[in-house]
PDB file of C-alpha atoms in Angstrom:
ATOM      1  CA  MET E   1      92.526 -52.066 108.161  1.00 76.00           C
ATOM      2  CA  VAL E   2      92.599 -49.964 105.019  1.00 85.00           C
ATOM      3  CA  LYS E   3      95.718 -47.934 104.341  1.00 87.00           C
ATOM      4  CA  LEU E   4      95.366 -44.234 103.558  1.00 89.00           C
ATOM      5  CA  SER E   5      97.497 -44.803 100.458  1.00 90.00           C
ATOM      6  CA  GLU E   6      94.875 -47.294  99.176  1.00 92.00           C
ATOM      7  CA  LEU E   7      92.088 -44.701  99.125  1.00 95.00           C
ATOM      8  CA  GLU E   8      91.128 -42.159  96.505  1.00 97.00           C
ATOM      9  CA  VAL E   9      88.061 -39.997  95.934  1.00 98.00           C
ATOM     10  CA  GLY E  10      85.247 -42.142  94.561  1.00 98.00           C
ATOM     11  CA  LYS E  11      86.543 -45.451  95.954  1.00 98.00           C
ATOM     12  CA  THR E  12      83.788 -47.564  97.480  1.00 98.00           C
ATOM     13  CA  LEU E  13      84.133 -50.034 100.340  1.00 98.00           C
ATOM     14  CA  GLY E  14      81.405 -52.510 101.247  1.00 98.00           C
ATOM     15  CA  TYR E  15      80.521 -54.442 104.388  1.00 98.00           C
ATOM     16  CA  VAL E  16      77.751 -56.922 105.166  1.00 98.00           C
ATOM     17  CA  TYR E  17      76.598 -57.777 108.685  1.00 98.00           C
ATOM     18  CA  GLY E  18      73.755 -60.001 109.742  1.00 97.00           C
ATOM     19  CA  PRO E  19      71.330 -61.456 109.617  1.00 98.00           C
ATOM     20  CA  VAL E  20      69.606 -59.396 112.289  1.00 98.00           C
ATOM     21  CA  SER E  21      68.207 -61.669 114.993  1.00 97.00           C
ATOM     22  CA  ARG E  22      65.468 -61.204 117.558  1.00 96.00           C
ATOM     23  CA  GLU E  23      68.015 -62.227 120.177  1.00 97.00           C
ATOM     24  CA  GLY E  24      70.383 -59.462 119.039  1.00 97.00           C
ATOM     25  CA  ILE E  25      67.559 -56.909 119.126  1.00 98.00           C
ATOM     26  CA  LYS E  26      66.607 -58.015 122.659  1.00 97.00           C
ATOM     27  CA  LYS E  27      70.236 -57.805 123.803  1.00 98.00           C
ATOM     28  CA  TYR E  28      70.480 -54.289 122.367  1.00 98.00           C
ATOM     29  CA  ALA E  29      67.223 -53.357 124.134  1.00 98.00           C
ATOM     30  CA  SER E  30      68.614 -54.609 127.428  1.00 97.00           C
ATOM     31  CA  ALA E  31      71.976 -52.875 127.014  1.00 97.00           C
ATOM     32  CA  SER E  32      70.473 -49.573 125.840  1.00 97.00           C
ATOM     33  CA  GLY E  33      67.523 -49.509 128.226  1.00 97.00           C
ATOM     34  CA  ASP E  34      65.173 -49.014 125.244  1.00 97.00           C
ATOM     35  CA  ASN E  35      62.638 -51.760 125.876  1.00 97.00           C
ATOM     36  CA  ASN E  36      59.902 -50.258 123.701  1.00 97.00           C
ATOM     37  CA  GLY E  37      57.548 -53.048 122.669  1.00 97.00           C
ATOM     38  CA  ILE E  38      58.004 -52.331 118.947  1.00 98.00           C
ATOM     39  CA  HIS E  39      61.494 -53.801 119.322  1.00 98.00           C
ATOM     40  CA  ILE E  40      60.856 -56.817 121.543  1.00 97.00           C
ATOM     41  CA  ASN E  41      57.188 -57.847 121.355  1.00 97.00           C
ATOM     42  CA  ASP E  42      55.647 -58.967 118.055  1.00 96.00           C
ATOM     43  CA  ASP E  43      52.072 -58.648 119.326  1.00 97.00           C
ATOM     44  CA  PHE E  44      52.667 -55.072 120.478  1.00 98.00           C
ATOM     45  CA  ALA E  45      54.461 -54.205 117.225  1.00 97.00           C
ATOM     46  CA  VAL E  46      51.498 -55.575 115.254  1.00 96.00           C
ATOM     47  CA  GLN E  47      49.126 -53.424 117.355  1.00 97.00           C
ATOM     48  CA  MET E  48      51.292 -50.452 116.347  1.00 97.00           C
ATOM     49  CA  ARG E  49      50.752 -51.471 112.694  1.00 95.00           C
ATOM     50  CA  LEU E  50      54.349 -52.574 112.120  1.00 95.00           C
ATOM     51  CA  LYS E  51      53.545 -56.229 111.256  1.00 94.00           C
ATOM     52  CA  GLY E  52      56.271 -57.359 113.672  1.00 95.00           C
ATOM     53  CA  VAL E  53      59.271 -56.102 115.618  1.00 97.00           C
ATOM     54  CA  ILE E  54      61.882 -53.750 114.178  1.00 98.00           C
ATOM     55  CA  ALA E  55      65.499 -53.214 115.157  1.00 98.00           C
ATOM     56  CA  HIS E  56      66.424 -50.057 117.059  1.00 98.00           C
ATOM     57  CA  GLY E  57      67.589 -47.239 114.790  1.00 96.00           C
ATOM     58  CA  LEU E  58      70.724 -46.746 116.865  1.00 96.00           C
ATOM     59  CA  TYR E  59      71.447 -50.484 116.743  1.00 97.00           C
ATOM     60  CA  SER E  60      71.450 -50.201 112.951  1.00 97.00           C
ATOM     61  CA  PHE E  61      73.460 -46.981 113.037  1.00 97.00           C
ATOM     62  CA  GLY E  62      75.983 -48.820 115.190  1.00 97.00           C
ATOM     63  CA  MET E  63      76.632 -51.142 112.239  1.00 98.00           C
ATOM     64  CA  VAL E  64      77.734 -48.129 110.179  1.00 98.00           C
ATOM     65  CA  ALA E  65      80.103 -47.152 113.000  1.00 97.00           C
ATOM     66  CA  ARG E  66      81.343 -50.755 113.138  1.00 97.00           C
ATOM     67  CA  ALA E  67      82.225 -50.691 109.427  1.00 98.00           C
ATOM     68  CA  LEU E  68      83.968 -47.330 109.805  1.00 97.00           C
ATOM     69  CA  GLY E  69      85.888 -48.640 112.814  1.00 95.00           C
ATOM     70  CA  GLU E  70      87.376 -51.339 110.595  1.00 94.00           C
ATOM     71  CA  ILE E  71      89.025 -48.577 108.555  1.00 94.00           C
ATOM     72  CA  GLY E  72      90.270 -45.946 110.985  1.00 94.00           C
ATOM     73  CA  ASP E  73      89.572 -43.662 113.930  1.00 95.00           C
ATOM     74  CA  LEU E  74      86.114 -42.082 113.886  1.00 96.00           C
ATOM     75  CA  VAL E  75      86.188 -38.277 114.068  1.00 98.00           C
ATOM     76  CA  LYS E  76      82.604 -37.424 113.083  1.00 98.00           C
ATOM     77  CA  ILE E  77      79.488 -39.305 111.993  1.00 98.00           C
ATOM     78  CA  SER E  78      75.937 -38.344 111.068  1.00 98.00           C
ATOM     79  CA  GLY E  79      72.985 -40.100 109.517  1.00 98.00           C
ATOM     80  CA  GLN E  80      69.248 -40.003 108.950  1.00 98.00           C
ATOM     81  CA  MET E  81      67.162 -42.988 110.010  1.00 97.00           C
ATOM     82  CA  ARG E  82      64.826 -43.527 107.068  1.00 96.00           C
ATOM     83  CA  GLY E  83      63.939 -47.198 106.848  1.00 95.00           C
ATOM     84  CA  MET E  84      63.102 -50.017 109.221  1.00 96.00           C
ATOM     85  CA  VAL E  85      65.388 -53.001 109.707  1.00 98.00           C
ATOM     86  CA  ARG E  86      63.780 -56.275 110.717  1.00 97.00           C
ATOM     87  CA  PRO E  87      64.776 -59.714 111.990  1.00 98.00           C
ATOM     88  CA  GLY E  88      66.280 -61.728 109.143  1.00 98.00           C
ATOM     89  CA  ASP E  89      67.615 -58.660 107.325  1.00 98.00           C
ATOM     90  CA  ASP E  90      71.260 -58.167 106.469  1.00 98.00           C
ATOM     91  CA  TRP E  91      72.851 -54.763 106.961  1.00 98.00           C
ATOM     92  CA  ILE E  92      74.573 -53.704 103.730  1.00 99.00           C
ATOM     93  CA  ILE E  93      77.019 -50.853 104.393  1.00 99.00           C
ATOM     94  CA  THR E  94      78.556 -48.868 101.528  1.00 99.00           C
ATOM     95  CA  LEU E  95      81.239 -46.268 102.220  1.00 99.00           C
ATOM     96  CA  THR E  96      82.269 -43.939  99.393  1.00 99.00           C
ATOM     97  CA  VAL E  97      85.304 -41.662  99.708  1.00 98.00           C
ATOM     98  CA  LYS E  98      84.222 -38.027  99.161  1.00 99.00           C
ATOM     99  CA  SER E  99      87.439 -36.215 100.084  1.00 98.00           C
ATOM    100  CA  ILE E 100      90.896 -36.746 101.530  1.00 97.00           C
ATOM    101  CA  VAL E 101      92.651 -33.888 103.324  1.00 97.00           C
ATOM    102  CA  GLY E 102      95.869 -34.902 105.035  1.00 96.00           C
ATOM    103  CA  ASP E 103      95.003 -37.874 107.227  1.00 95.00           C
ATOM    104  CA  LEU E 104      91.253 -37.062 107.298  1.00 97.00           C
ATOM    105  CA  VAL E 105      88.977 -39.014 104.979  1.00 98.00           C
ATOM    106  CA  GLU E 106      85.358 -37.993 104.481  1.00 98.00           C
ATOM    107  CA  PHE E 107      82.922 -40.722 103.466  1.00 99.00           C
ATOM    108  CA  GLU E 108      79.381 -40.758 102.213  1.00 99.00           C
ATOM    109  CA  THR E 109      77.786 -43.638 104.101  1.00 99.00           C
ATOM    110  CA  LEU E 110      74.795 -45.723 103.090  1.00 99.00           C
ATOM    111  CA  GLU E 111      73.205 -48.468 105.131  1.00 99.00           C
ATOM    112  CA  GLN E 112      70.641 -50.584 103.347  1.00 99.00           C
ATOM    113  CA  SER E 113      68.557 -53.448 104.661  1.00 98.00           C
ATOM    114  CA  LYS E 114      68.409 -56.591 102.559  1.00 99.00           C
ATOM    115  CA  THR E 115      65.169 -58.375 103.417  1.00 98.00           C
ATOM    116  CA  PRO E 116      64.832 -61.942 102.080  1.00 99.00           C
ATOM    117  CA  ILE E 117      61.307 -62.680 100.841  1.00 99.00           C
ATOM    118  CA  ARG E 118      61.247 -66.066  99.107  1.00 98.00           C
ATOM    119  CA  ILE E 119      63.229 -68.505  97.006  1.00 99.00           C
ATOM    120  CA  GLU E 120      61.774 -69.834  93.770  1.00 99.00           C
ATOM    121  CA  LYS E 121      62.961 -72.699  91.604  1.00 98.00           C
ATOM    122  CA  ASP E 122      61.399 -73.533  88.248  1.00 97.00           C
ATOM    123  CA  GLY E 123      58.646 -70.978  88.918  1.00 95.00           C
ATOM    124  CA  LYS E 124      57.642 -72.523  92.244  1.00 98.00           C
ATOM    125  CA  ILE E 125      58.192 -71.145  95.733  1.00 98.00           C
ATOM    126  CA  VAL E 126      60.526 -73.525  97.575  1.00 98.00           C
ATOM    127  CA  LYS E 127      61.186 -71.411 100.671  1.00 98.00           C
ATOM    128  CA  THR E 128      59.615 -68.374 102.311  1.00 98.00           C
ATOM    129  CA  PHE E 129      61.012 -65.963 104.855  1.00 98.00           C
ATOM    130  CA  GLU E 130      59.361 -63.874 107.549  1.00 96.00           C
ATOM    131  CA  ALA E 131      58.960 -60.905 105.173  1.00 97.00           C
ATOM    132  CA  HIS E 132      56.744 -63.069 102.969  1.00 97.00           C
ATOM    133  CA  ASP E 133      54.873 -64.713 105.826  1.00 96.00           C
ATOM    134  CA  ARG E 134      54.150 -61.427 107.646  1.00 95.00           C
ATOM    135  CA  GLU E 135      53.514 -59.450 104.434  1.00 95.00           C
ATOM    136  CA  TRP E 136      56.253 -56.900 105.117  1.00 96.00           C
ATOM    137  CA  ILE E 137      56.621 -56.146 101.410  1.00 96.00           C
ATOM    138  CA  THR E 138      54.322 -53.336 100.292  1.00 95.00           C
ATOM    139  CA  GLU E 139      52.952 -52.109  96.980  1.00 96.00           C
ATOM    140  CA  LYS E 140      55.151 -49.054  97.519  1.00 96.00           C
ATOM    141  CA  ASP E 141      58.236 -51.311  97.692  1.00 97.00           C
ATOM    142  CA  ILE E 142      57.237 -52.861  94.369  1.00 97.00           C
ATOM    143  CA  ALA E 143      56.409 -49.489  92.762  1.00 97.00           C
ATOM    144  CA  GLN E 144      59.791 -48.101  93.858  1.00 97.00           C
ATOM    145  CA  ASP E 145      61.559 -51.110  92.277  1.00 98.00           C
ATOM    146  CA  LEU E 146      63.040 -52.224  95.603  1.00 98.00           C
ATOM    147  CA  ILE E 147      62.490 -55.935  94.903  1.00 99.00           C
ATOM    148  CA  LYS E 148      65.643 -57.580  93.557  1.00 99.00           C
ATOM    149  CA  THR E 149      66.745 -61.123  92.729  1.00 99.00           C
ATOM    150  CA  GLU E 150      69.931 -63.131  92.936  1.00 98.00           C
ATOM    151  CA  GLU E 151      70.796 -66.727  92.246  1.00 98.00           C
ATOM    152  CA  VAL E 152      71.508 -68.854  95.323  1.00 98.00           C
ATOM    153  CA  ALA E 153      72.116 -72.596  95.733  1.00 98.00           C
ATOM    154  CA  GLU E 154      68.387 -73.313  96.259  1.00 98.00           C
ATOM    155  CA  GLY E 155      67.130 -71.225  93.314  1.00 98.00           C
ATOM    156  CA  THR E 156      66.309 -67.540  92.827  1.00 99.00           C
ATOM    157  CA  LEU E 157      66.204 -65.413  95.971  1.00 99.00           C
ATOM    158  CA  PHE E 158      63.746 -62.513  95.905  1.00 99.00           C
ATOM    159  CA  TYR E 159      64.607 -59.762  98.371  1.00 99.00           C
ATOM    160  CA  ARG E 160      63.919 -56.113  99.139  1.00 99.00           C
ATOM    161  CA  LEU E 161      66.875 -53.710  99.188  1.00 99.00           C
ATOM    162  CA  ARG E 162      65.885 -50.498 100.966  1.00 98.00           C
ATOM    163  CA  THR E 163      67.747 -47.479 102.300  1.00 98.00           C
ATOM    164  CA  ALA E 164      67.899 -47.529 106.084  1.00 98.00           C
ATOM    165  CA  ILE E 165      70.441 -44.824 106.998  1.00 98.00           C
ATOM    166  CA  PRO E 166      72.215 -42.465 104.585  1.00 99.00           C
ATOM    167  CA  GLY E 167      74.868 -40.210 106.093  1.00 99.00           C
ATOM    168  CA  THR E 168      78.432 -38.970 106.232  1.00 99.00           C
ATOM    169  CA  ALA E 169      81.479 -39.693 108.345  1.00 99.00           C
ATOM    170  CA  THR E 170      85.028 -38.468 108.782  1.00 98.00           C
ATOM    171  CA  LEU E 171      87.844 -40.804 109.776  1.00 97.00           C
ATOM    172  CA  ARG E 172      91.466 -40.229 110.674  1.00 96.00           C
ATOM    173  CA  LEU E 173      93.801 -42.692 108.995  1.00 92.00           C
ATOM    174  CA  LYS E 174      97.516 -43.118 109.278  1.00 75.00           C
ATOM    175  CA  ASN E 175      99.726 -44.111 106.368  1.00 66.00           C
ATOM    176  CA  GLY E 176     100.213 -47.512 107.963  1.00 54.00           C
ATOM    177  CA  HIS E 177      96.421 -47.977 108.231  1.00 49.00           C
TER     178      HIS E 177
END
């Protein structure tokens, strides 16, 4: 838990959850009652022009609430579902303190999906991920400079980092946490 005394306007906290799994998506579908084929059936999702299943928006939004719950008591939360999250993605949650009034802390929240594409070593592809194999990366992703790289043990990981859910939240924190 984060202590109220440790926060100040502008401070950023980060959380990473994942990777998203088909099993997790199916469990969420079962628990929520939302068994829409775009979430649980690749063939159906392809027919809907999605190139494969996507996670439920509220499943993803729940990851923002999970991160906030690690800090304090949730008073208010809102967000806009803007980008799809897919199996294999990591949820990257960034919480930025916007204001502190008494024991209430307002955050700007940002959930991004980190979609692994491929790993290259010495200019050669040594590993591909579902995003590469199913062609989930679009010309628009490239034009918007969403493709990033980072060094990993096997070489250079290429991945897409895309906004999934921007929003705001208010938490109640006590001095002890």
